[in-house]
PDB file of C-alpha atoms in Angstrom:
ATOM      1  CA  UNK A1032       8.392 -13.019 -49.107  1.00 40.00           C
ATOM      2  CA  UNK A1033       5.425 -10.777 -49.772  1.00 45.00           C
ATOM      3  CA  UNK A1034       2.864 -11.200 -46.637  1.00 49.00           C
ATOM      4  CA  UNK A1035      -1.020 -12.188 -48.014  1.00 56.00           C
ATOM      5  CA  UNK A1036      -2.480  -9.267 -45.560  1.00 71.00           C
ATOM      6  CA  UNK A1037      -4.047  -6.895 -48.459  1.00 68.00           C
ATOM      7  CA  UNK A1038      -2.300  -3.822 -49.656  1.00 69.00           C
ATOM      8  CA  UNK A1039      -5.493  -1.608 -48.571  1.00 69.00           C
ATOM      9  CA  UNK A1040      -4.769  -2.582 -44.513  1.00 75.00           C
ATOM     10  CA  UNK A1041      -1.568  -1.521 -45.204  1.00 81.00           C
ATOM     11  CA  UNK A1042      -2.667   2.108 -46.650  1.00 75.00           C
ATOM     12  CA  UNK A1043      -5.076   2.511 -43.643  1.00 74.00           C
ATOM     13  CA  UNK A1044      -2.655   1.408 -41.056  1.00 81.00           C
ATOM     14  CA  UNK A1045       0.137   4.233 -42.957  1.00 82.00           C
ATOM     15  CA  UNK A1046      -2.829   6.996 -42.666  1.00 79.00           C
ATOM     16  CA  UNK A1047      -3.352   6.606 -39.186  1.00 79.00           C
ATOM     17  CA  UNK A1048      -6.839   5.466 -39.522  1.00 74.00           C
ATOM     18  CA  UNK A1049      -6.841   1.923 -37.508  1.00 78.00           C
ATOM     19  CA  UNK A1050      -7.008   1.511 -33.640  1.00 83.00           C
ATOM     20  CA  UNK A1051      -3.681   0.568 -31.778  1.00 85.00           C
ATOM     21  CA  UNK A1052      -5.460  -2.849 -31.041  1.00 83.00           C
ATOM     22  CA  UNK A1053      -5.742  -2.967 -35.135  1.00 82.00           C
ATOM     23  CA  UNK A1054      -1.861  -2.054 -35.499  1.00 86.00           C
ATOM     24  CA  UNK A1055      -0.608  -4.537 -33.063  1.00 87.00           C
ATOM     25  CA  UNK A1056      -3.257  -7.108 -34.749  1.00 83.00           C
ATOM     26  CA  UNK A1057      -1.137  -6.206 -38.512  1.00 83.00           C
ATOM     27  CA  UNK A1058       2.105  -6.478 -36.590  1.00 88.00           C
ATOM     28  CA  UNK A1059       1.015 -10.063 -35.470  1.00 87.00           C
ATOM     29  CA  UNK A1060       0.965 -10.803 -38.863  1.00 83.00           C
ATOM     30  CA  UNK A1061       3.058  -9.271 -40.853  1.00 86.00           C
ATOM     31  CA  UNK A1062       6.197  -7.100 -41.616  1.00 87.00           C
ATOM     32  CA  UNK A1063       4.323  -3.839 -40.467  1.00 85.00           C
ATOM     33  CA  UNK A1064       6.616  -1.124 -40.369  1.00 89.00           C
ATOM     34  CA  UNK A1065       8.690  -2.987 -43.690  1.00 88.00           C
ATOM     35  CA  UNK A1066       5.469  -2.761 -45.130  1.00 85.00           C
ATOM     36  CA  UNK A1067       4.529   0.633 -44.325  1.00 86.00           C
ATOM     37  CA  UNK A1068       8.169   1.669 -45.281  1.00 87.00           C
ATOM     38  CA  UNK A1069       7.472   0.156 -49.113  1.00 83.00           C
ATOM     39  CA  UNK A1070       4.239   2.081 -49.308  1.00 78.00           C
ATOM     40  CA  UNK A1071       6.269   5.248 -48.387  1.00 80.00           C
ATOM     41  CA  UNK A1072       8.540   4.413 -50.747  1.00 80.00           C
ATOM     42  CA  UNK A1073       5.706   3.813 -53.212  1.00 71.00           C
ATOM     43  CA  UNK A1074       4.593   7.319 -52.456  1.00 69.00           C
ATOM     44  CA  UNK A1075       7.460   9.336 -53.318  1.00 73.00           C
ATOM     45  CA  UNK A1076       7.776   7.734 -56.309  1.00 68.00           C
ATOM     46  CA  UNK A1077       4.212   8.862 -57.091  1.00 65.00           C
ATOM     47  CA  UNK A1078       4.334  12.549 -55.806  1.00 67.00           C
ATOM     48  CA  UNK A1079       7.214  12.620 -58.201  1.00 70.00           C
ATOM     49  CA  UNK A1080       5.178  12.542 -60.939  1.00 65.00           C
ATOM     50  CA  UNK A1081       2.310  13.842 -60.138  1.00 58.00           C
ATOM     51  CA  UNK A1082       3.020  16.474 -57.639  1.00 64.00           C
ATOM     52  CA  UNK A1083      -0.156  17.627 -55.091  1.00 62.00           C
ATOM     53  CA  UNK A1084       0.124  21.353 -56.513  1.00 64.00           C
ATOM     54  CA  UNK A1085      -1.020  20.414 -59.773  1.00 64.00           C
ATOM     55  CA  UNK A1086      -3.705  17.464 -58.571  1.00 57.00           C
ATOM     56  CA  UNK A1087      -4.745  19.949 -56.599  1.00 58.00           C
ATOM     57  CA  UNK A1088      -5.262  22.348 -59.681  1.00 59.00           C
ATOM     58  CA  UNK A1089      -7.154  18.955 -61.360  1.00 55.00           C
ATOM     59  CA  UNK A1090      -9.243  18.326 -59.097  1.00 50.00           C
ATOM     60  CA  UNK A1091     -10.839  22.012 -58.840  1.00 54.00           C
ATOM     61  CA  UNK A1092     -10.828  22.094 -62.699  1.00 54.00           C
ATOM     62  CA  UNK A1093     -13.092  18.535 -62.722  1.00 48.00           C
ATOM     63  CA  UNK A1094     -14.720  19.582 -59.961  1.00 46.00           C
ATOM     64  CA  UNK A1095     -15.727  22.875 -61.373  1.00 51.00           C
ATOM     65  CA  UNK A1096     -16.394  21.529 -64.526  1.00 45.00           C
ATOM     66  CA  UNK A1097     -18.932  18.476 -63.210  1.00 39.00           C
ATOM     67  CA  UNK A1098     -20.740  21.333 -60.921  1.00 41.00           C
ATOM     68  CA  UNK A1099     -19.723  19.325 -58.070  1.00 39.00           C
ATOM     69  CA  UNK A1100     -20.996  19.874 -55.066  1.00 35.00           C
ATOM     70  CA  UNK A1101     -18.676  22.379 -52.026  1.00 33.00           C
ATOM     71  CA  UNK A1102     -19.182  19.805 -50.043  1.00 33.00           C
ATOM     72  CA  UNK A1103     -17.620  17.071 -52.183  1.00 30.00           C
ATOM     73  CA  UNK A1104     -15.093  19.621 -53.084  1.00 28.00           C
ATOM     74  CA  UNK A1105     -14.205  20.103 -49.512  1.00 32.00           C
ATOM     75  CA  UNK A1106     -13.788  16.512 -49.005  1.00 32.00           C
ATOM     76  CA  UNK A1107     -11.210  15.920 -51.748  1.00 31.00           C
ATOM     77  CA  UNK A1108      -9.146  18.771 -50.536  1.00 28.00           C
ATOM     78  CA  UNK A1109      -9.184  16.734 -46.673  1.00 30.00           C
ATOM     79  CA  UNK A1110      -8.262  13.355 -48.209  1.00 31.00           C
ATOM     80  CA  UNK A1111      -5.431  14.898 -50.905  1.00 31.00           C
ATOM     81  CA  UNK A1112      -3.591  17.882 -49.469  1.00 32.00           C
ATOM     82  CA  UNK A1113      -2.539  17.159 -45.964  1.00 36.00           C
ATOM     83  CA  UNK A1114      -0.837  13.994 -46.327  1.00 36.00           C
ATOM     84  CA  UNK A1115       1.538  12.430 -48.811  1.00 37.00           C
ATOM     85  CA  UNK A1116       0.642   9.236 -48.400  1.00 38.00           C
ATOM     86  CA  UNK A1117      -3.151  10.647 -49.343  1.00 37.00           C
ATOM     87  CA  UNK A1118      -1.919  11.836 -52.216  1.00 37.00           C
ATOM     88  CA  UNK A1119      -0.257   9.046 -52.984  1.00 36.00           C
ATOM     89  CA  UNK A1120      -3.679   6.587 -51.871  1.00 37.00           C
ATOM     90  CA  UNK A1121      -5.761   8.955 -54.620  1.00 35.00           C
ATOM     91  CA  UNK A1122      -3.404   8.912 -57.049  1.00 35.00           C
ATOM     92  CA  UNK A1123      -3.923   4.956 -56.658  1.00 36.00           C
ATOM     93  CA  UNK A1124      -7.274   4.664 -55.936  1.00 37.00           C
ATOM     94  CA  UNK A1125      -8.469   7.820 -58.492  1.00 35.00           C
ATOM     95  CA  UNK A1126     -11.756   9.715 -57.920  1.00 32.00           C
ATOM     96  CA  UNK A1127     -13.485   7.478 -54.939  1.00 36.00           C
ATOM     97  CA  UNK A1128     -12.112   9.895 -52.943  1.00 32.00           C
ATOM     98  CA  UNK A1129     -15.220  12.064 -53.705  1.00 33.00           C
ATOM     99  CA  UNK A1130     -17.582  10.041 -51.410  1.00 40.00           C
ATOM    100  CA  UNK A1131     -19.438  11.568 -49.012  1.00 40.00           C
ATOM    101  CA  UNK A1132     -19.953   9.629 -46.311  1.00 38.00           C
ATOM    102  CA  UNK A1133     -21.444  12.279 -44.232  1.00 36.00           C
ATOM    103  CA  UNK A1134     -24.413  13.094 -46.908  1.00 40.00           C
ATOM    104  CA  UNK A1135     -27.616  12.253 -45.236  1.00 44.00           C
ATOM    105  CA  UNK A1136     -29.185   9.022 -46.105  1.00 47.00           C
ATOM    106  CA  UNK A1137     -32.494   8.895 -47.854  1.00 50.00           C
ATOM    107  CA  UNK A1138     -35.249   6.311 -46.883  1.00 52.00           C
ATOM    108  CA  UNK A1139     -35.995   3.490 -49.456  1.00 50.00           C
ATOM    109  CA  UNK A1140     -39.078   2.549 -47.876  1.00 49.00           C
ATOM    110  CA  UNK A1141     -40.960   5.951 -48.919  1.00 50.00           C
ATOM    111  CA  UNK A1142     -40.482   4.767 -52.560  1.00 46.00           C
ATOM    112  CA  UNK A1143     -43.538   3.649 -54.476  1.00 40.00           C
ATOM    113  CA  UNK A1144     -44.092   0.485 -54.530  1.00 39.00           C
ATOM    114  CA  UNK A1145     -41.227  -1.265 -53.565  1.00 44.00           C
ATOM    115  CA  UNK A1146     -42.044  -4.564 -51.849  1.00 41.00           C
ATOM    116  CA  UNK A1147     -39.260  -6.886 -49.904  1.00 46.00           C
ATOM    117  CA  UNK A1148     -37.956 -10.176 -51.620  1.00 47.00           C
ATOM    118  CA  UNK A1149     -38.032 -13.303 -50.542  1.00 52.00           C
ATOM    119  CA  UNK A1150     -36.434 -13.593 -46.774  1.00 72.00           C
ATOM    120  CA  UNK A1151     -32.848 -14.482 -48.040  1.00 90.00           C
ATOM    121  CA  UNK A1152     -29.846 -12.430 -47.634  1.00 96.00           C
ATOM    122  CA  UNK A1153     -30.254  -9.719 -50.098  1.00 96.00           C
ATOM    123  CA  UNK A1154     -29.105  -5.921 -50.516  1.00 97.00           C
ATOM    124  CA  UNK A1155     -30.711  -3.358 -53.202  1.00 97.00           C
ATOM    125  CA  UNK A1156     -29.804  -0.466 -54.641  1.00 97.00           C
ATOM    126  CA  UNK A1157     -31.877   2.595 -54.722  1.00 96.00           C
ATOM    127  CA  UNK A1158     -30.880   5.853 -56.860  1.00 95.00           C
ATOM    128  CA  UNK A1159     -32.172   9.152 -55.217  1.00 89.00           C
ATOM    129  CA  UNK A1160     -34.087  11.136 -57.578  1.00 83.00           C
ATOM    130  CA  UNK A1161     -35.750  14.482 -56.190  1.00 79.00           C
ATOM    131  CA  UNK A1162     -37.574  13.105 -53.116  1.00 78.00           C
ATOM    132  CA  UNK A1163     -38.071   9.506 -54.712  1.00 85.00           C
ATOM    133  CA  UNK A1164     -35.787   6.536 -54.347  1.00 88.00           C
ATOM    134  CA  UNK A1165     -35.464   4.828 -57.775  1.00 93.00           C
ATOM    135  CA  UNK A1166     -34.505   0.977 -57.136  1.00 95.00           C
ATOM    136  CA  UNK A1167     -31.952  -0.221 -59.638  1.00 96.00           C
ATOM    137  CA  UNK A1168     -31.902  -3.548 -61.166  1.00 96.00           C
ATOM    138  CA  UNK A1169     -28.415  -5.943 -62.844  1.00 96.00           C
ATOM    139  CA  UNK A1170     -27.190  -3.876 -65.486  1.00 96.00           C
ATOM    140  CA  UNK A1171     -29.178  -1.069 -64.941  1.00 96.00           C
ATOM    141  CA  UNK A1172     -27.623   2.344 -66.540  1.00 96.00           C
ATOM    142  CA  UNK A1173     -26.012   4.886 -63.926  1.00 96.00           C
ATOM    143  CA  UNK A1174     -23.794   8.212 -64.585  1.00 94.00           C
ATOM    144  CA  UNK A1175     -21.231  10.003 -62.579  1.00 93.00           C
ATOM    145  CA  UNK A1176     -23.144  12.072 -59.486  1.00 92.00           C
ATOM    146  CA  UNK A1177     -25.552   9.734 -59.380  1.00 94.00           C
ATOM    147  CA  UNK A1178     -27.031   9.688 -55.544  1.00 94.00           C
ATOM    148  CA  UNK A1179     -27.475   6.171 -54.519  1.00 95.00           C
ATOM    149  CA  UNK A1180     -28.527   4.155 -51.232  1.00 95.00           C
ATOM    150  CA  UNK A1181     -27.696   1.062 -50.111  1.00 96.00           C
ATOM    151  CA  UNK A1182     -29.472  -1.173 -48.097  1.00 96.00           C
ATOM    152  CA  UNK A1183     -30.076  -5.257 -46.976  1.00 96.00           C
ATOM    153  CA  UNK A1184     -32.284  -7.764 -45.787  1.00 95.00           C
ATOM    154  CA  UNK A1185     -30.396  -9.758 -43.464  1.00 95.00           C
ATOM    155  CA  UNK A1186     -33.203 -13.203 -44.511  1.00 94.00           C
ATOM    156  CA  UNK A1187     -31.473 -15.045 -41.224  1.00 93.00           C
ATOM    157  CA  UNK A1188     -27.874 -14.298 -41.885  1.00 96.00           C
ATOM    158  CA  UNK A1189     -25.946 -13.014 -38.854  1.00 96.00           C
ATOM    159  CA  UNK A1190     -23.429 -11.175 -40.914  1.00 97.00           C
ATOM    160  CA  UNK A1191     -22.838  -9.769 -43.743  1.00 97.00           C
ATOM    161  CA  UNK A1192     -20.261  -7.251 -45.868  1.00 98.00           C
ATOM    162  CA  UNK A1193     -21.379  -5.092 -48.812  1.00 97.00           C
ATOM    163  CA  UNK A1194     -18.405  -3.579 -51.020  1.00 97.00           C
ATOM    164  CA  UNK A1195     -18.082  -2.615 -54.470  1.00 96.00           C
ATOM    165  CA  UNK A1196     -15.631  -2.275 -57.342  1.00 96.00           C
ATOM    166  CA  UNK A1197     -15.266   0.212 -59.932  1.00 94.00           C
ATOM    167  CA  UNK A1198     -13.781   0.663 -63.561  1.00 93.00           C
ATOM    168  CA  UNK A1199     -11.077   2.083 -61.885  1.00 91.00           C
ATOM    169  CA  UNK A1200     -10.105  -0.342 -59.683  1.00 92.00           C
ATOM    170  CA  UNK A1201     -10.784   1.019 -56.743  1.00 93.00           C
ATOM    171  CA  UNK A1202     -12.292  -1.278 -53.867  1.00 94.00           C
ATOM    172  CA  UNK A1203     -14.700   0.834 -51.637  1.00 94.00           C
ATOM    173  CA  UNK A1204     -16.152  -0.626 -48.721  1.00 95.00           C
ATOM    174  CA  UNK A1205     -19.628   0.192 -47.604  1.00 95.00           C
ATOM    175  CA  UNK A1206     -20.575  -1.993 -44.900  1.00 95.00           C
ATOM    176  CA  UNK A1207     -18.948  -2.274 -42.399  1.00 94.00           C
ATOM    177  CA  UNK A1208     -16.803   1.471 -42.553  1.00 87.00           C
ATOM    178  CA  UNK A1209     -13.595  -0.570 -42.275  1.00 89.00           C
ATOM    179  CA  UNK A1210     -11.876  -3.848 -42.177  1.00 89.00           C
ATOM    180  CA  UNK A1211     -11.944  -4.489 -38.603  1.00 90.00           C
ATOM    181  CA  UNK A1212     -15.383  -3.203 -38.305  1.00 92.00           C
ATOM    182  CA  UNK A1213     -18.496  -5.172 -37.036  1.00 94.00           C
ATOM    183  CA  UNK A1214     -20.689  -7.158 -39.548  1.00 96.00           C
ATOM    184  CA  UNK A1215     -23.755  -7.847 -37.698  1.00 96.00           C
ATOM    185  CA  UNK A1216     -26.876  -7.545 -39.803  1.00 96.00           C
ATOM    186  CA  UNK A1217     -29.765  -5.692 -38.445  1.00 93.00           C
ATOM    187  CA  UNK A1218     -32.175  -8.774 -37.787  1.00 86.00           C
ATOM    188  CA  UNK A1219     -35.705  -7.779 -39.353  1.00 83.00           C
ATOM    189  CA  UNK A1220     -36.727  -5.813 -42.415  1.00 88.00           C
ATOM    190  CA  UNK A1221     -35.031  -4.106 -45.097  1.00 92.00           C
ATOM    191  CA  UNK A1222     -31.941  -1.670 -43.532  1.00 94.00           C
ATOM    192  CA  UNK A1223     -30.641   1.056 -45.369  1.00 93.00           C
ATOM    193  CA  UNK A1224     -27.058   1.889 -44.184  1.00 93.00           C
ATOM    194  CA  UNK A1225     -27.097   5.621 -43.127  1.00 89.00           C
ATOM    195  CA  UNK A1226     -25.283   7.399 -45.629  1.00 87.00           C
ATOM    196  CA  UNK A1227     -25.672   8.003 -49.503  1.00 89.00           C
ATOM    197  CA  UNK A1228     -22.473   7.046 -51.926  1.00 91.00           C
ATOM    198  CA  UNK A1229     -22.025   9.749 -54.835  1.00 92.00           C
ATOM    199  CA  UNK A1230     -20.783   8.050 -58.194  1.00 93.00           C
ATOM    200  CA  UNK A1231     -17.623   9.710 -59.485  1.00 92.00           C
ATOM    201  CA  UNK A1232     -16.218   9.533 -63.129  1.00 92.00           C
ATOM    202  CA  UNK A1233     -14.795   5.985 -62.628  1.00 92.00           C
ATOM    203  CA  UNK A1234     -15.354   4.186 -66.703  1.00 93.00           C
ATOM    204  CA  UNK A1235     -17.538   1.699 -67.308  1.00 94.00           C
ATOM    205  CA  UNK A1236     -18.964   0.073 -64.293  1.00 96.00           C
ATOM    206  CA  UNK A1237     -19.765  -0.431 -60.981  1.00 96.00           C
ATOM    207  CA  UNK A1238     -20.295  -3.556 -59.408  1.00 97.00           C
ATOM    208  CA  UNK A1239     -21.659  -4.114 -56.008  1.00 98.00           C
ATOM    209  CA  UNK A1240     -21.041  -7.331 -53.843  1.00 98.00           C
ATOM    210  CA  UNK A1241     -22.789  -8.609 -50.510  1.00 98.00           C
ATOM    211  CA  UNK A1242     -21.531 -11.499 -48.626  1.00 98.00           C
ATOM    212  CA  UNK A1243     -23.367 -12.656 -46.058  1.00 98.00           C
ATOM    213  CA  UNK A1244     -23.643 -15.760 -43.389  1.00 97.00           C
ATOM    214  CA  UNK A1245     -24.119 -17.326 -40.073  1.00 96.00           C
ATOM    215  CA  UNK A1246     -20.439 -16.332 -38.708  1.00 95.00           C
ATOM    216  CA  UNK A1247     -18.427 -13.525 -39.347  1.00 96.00           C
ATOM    217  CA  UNK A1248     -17.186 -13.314 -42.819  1.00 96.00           C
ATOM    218  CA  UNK A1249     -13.492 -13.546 -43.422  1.00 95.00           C
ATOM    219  CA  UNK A1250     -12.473 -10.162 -44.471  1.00 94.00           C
ATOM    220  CA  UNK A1251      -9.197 -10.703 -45.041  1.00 93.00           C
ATOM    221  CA  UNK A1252      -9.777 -13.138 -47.864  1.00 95.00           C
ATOM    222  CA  UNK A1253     -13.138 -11.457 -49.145  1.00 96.00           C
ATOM    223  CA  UNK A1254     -10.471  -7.942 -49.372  1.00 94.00           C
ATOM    224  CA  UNK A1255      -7.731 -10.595 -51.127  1.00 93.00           C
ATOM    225  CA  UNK A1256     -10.357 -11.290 -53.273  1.00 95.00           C
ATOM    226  CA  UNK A1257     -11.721  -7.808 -54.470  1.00 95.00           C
ATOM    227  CA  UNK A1258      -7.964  -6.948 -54.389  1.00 93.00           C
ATOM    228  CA  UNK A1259      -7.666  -9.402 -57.000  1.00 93.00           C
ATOM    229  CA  UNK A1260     -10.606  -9.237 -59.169  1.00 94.00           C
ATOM    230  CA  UNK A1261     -10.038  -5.260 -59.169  1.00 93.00           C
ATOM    231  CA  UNK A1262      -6.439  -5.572 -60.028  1.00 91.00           C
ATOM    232  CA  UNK A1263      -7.053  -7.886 -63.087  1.00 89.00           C
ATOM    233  CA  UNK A1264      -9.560  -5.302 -64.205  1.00 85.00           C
ATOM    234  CA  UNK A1265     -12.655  -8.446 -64.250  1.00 86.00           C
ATOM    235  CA  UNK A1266     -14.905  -6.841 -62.029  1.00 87.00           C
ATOM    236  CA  UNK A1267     -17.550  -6.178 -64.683  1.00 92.00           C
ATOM    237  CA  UNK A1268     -17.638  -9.705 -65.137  1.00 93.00           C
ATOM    238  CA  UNK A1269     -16.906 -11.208 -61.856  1.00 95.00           C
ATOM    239  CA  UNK A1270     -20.071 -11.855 -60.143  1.00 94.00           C
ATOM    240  CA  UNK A1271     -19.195 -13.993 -56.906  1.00 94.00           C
ATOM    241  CA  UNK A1272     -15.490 -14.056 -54.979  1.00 96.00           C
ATOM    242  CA  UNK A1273     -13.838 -17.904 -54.429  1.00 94.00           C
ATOM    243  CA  UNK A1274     -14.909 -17.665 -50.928  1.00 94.00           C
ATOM    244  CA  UNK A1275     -16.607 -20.654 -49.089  1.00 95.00           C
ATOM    245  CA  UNK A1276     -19.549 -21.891 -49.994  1.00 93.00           C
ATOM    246  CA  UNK A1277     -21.049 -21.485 -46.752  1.00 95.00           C
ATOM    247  CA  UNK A1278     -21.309 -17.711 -47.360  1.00 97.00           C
ATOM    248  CA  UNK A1279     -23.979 -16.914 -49.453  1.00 97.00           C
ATOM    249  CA  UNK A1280     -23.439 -13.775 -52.004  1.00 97.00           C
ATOM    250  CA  UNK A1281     -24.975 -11.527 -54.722  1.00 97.00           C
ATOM    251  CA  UNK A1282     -23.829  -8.814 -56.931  1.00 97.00           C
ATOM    252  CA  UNK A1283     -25.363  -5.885 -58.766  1.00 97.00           C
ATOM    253  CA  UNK A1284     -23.927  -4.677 -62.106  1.00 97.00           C
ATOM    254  CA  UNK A1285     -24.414  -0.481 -62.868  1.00 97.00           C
ATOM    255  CA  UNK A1286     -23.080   0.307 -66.126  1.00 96.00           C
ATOM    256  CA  UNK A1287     -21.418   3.569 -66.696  1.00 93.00           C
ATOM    257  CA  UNK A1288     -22.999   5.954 -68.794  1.00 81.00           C
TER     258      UNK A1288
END
């Protein structure tokens, strides 16, 4: 019987991205290495047909073609090349890949006029243009390399997650860098989380999605969740998770250019 511990875990946990304490923590509760051995399995099924030689050759001809950055460029060739099972992860995923998390973060509060809400757990959305930050409202229009910053105001919640999925399908997480990673809010003022997220050339839509509360949110169900809403393909629609009600949430809506 299929464990509930979310496929994405299971991805991370192949890569050699979690902690030993976070593998033995997966073991405890699941089928680890059965699990790992079906994404493996997964993986050569998918390098099959579409073998890293020719993504490879993709990626540089979108790349070149979008003006993308050397950075970004750089980046993709990291995540892809080395690794089947990152082949296999951005063959899944698609173009999300392309975030830079190491592009500096721009600061919100230099933009013109921009004024806090009321103090209730909030995030907003601000799209870097030249040396301004441009805040972006629900259904506000965005295009691929779009520049944008993130950032909350914690309004007396201890916690919080921010995560976001695309026409794709693919589930990035934002805050905090990783499953396992510590939610604490920043208690006072608005925070901008310090680094930028690029758009890529995912269709239609992004939507973004903080969860906040007074204890730790549970990320296992929240991923379940955005696991599910992304798979189904109702993100553009979706605007809360079935999580409990003691979590409070909100969710912006980009539409794709």
């Amino acid at each position: 019987m299929r464990n509930s511990i979310p496929d994405i875990l299971i991805e991370q946990a192949a890569l050699g991205e979690l902690s030993e304490a976070e593998m033995e923590k997966l073991r405890s509760e699941c089928d680890l290495e059965a699990r790992i051995a079906e994404l493996e399995a997964s993986n050569d099924e998918i390098l099959a047909a579409y073998p890293p030689e020719e993504m490879a050759a993709k990626i540089r001809k979108r790349a070149a073609a979008h003006e993308a950055g050397p950075r970004i460029i750089e980046g993709v060739f990291k995540a892809v090349l080395p690794l089947a099972a990152a082949a296999a992860l951005f063959v899944t995923l698609g173009m999300p890949l392309l975030q830079d998390r190491a592009m500096p973060a721009f600061d919100p509060n230099n933009a013109a006029g921009i004024r806090l809400k009321g103090m209730k757990p909030h995030f907003q959305i601000y799209r870097q243009s030249g040396s301004e930050a441009e805040p972006l409202a629900d259904q506000d229009l965005a295009r691929e390399n779009d520049l944008l910053q993130l950032s909350y105001v914690a309004g007396g919640a201890d916690y919080g997650v921010l995560l976001s999925i695309d026409g794709r399908g693919a589930v990035p997480l934002h805050y905090p860098d990783s499953p396992f990673g510590d939610q604490r809010l920043a208690a006072e003022g608005e925070y901008a989380l310090p680094f930028s997220y690029q758009l890529d050339d995912a269709p239609s839509f992004e939507r973004f999605y903080f969860i906040a509360g007074d204890e730790e949110i549970p990320m296992e169900l929240v991923m379940e969740e955005a696991e599910r809403v992304a798979m189904s393909r109702t993100g553009k629609w979706v605007e809360s998770f079935q999580i409990p009600e003691e979590y409070t949430q909100q969710s912006i809506l980009l539409l794709k250019e």
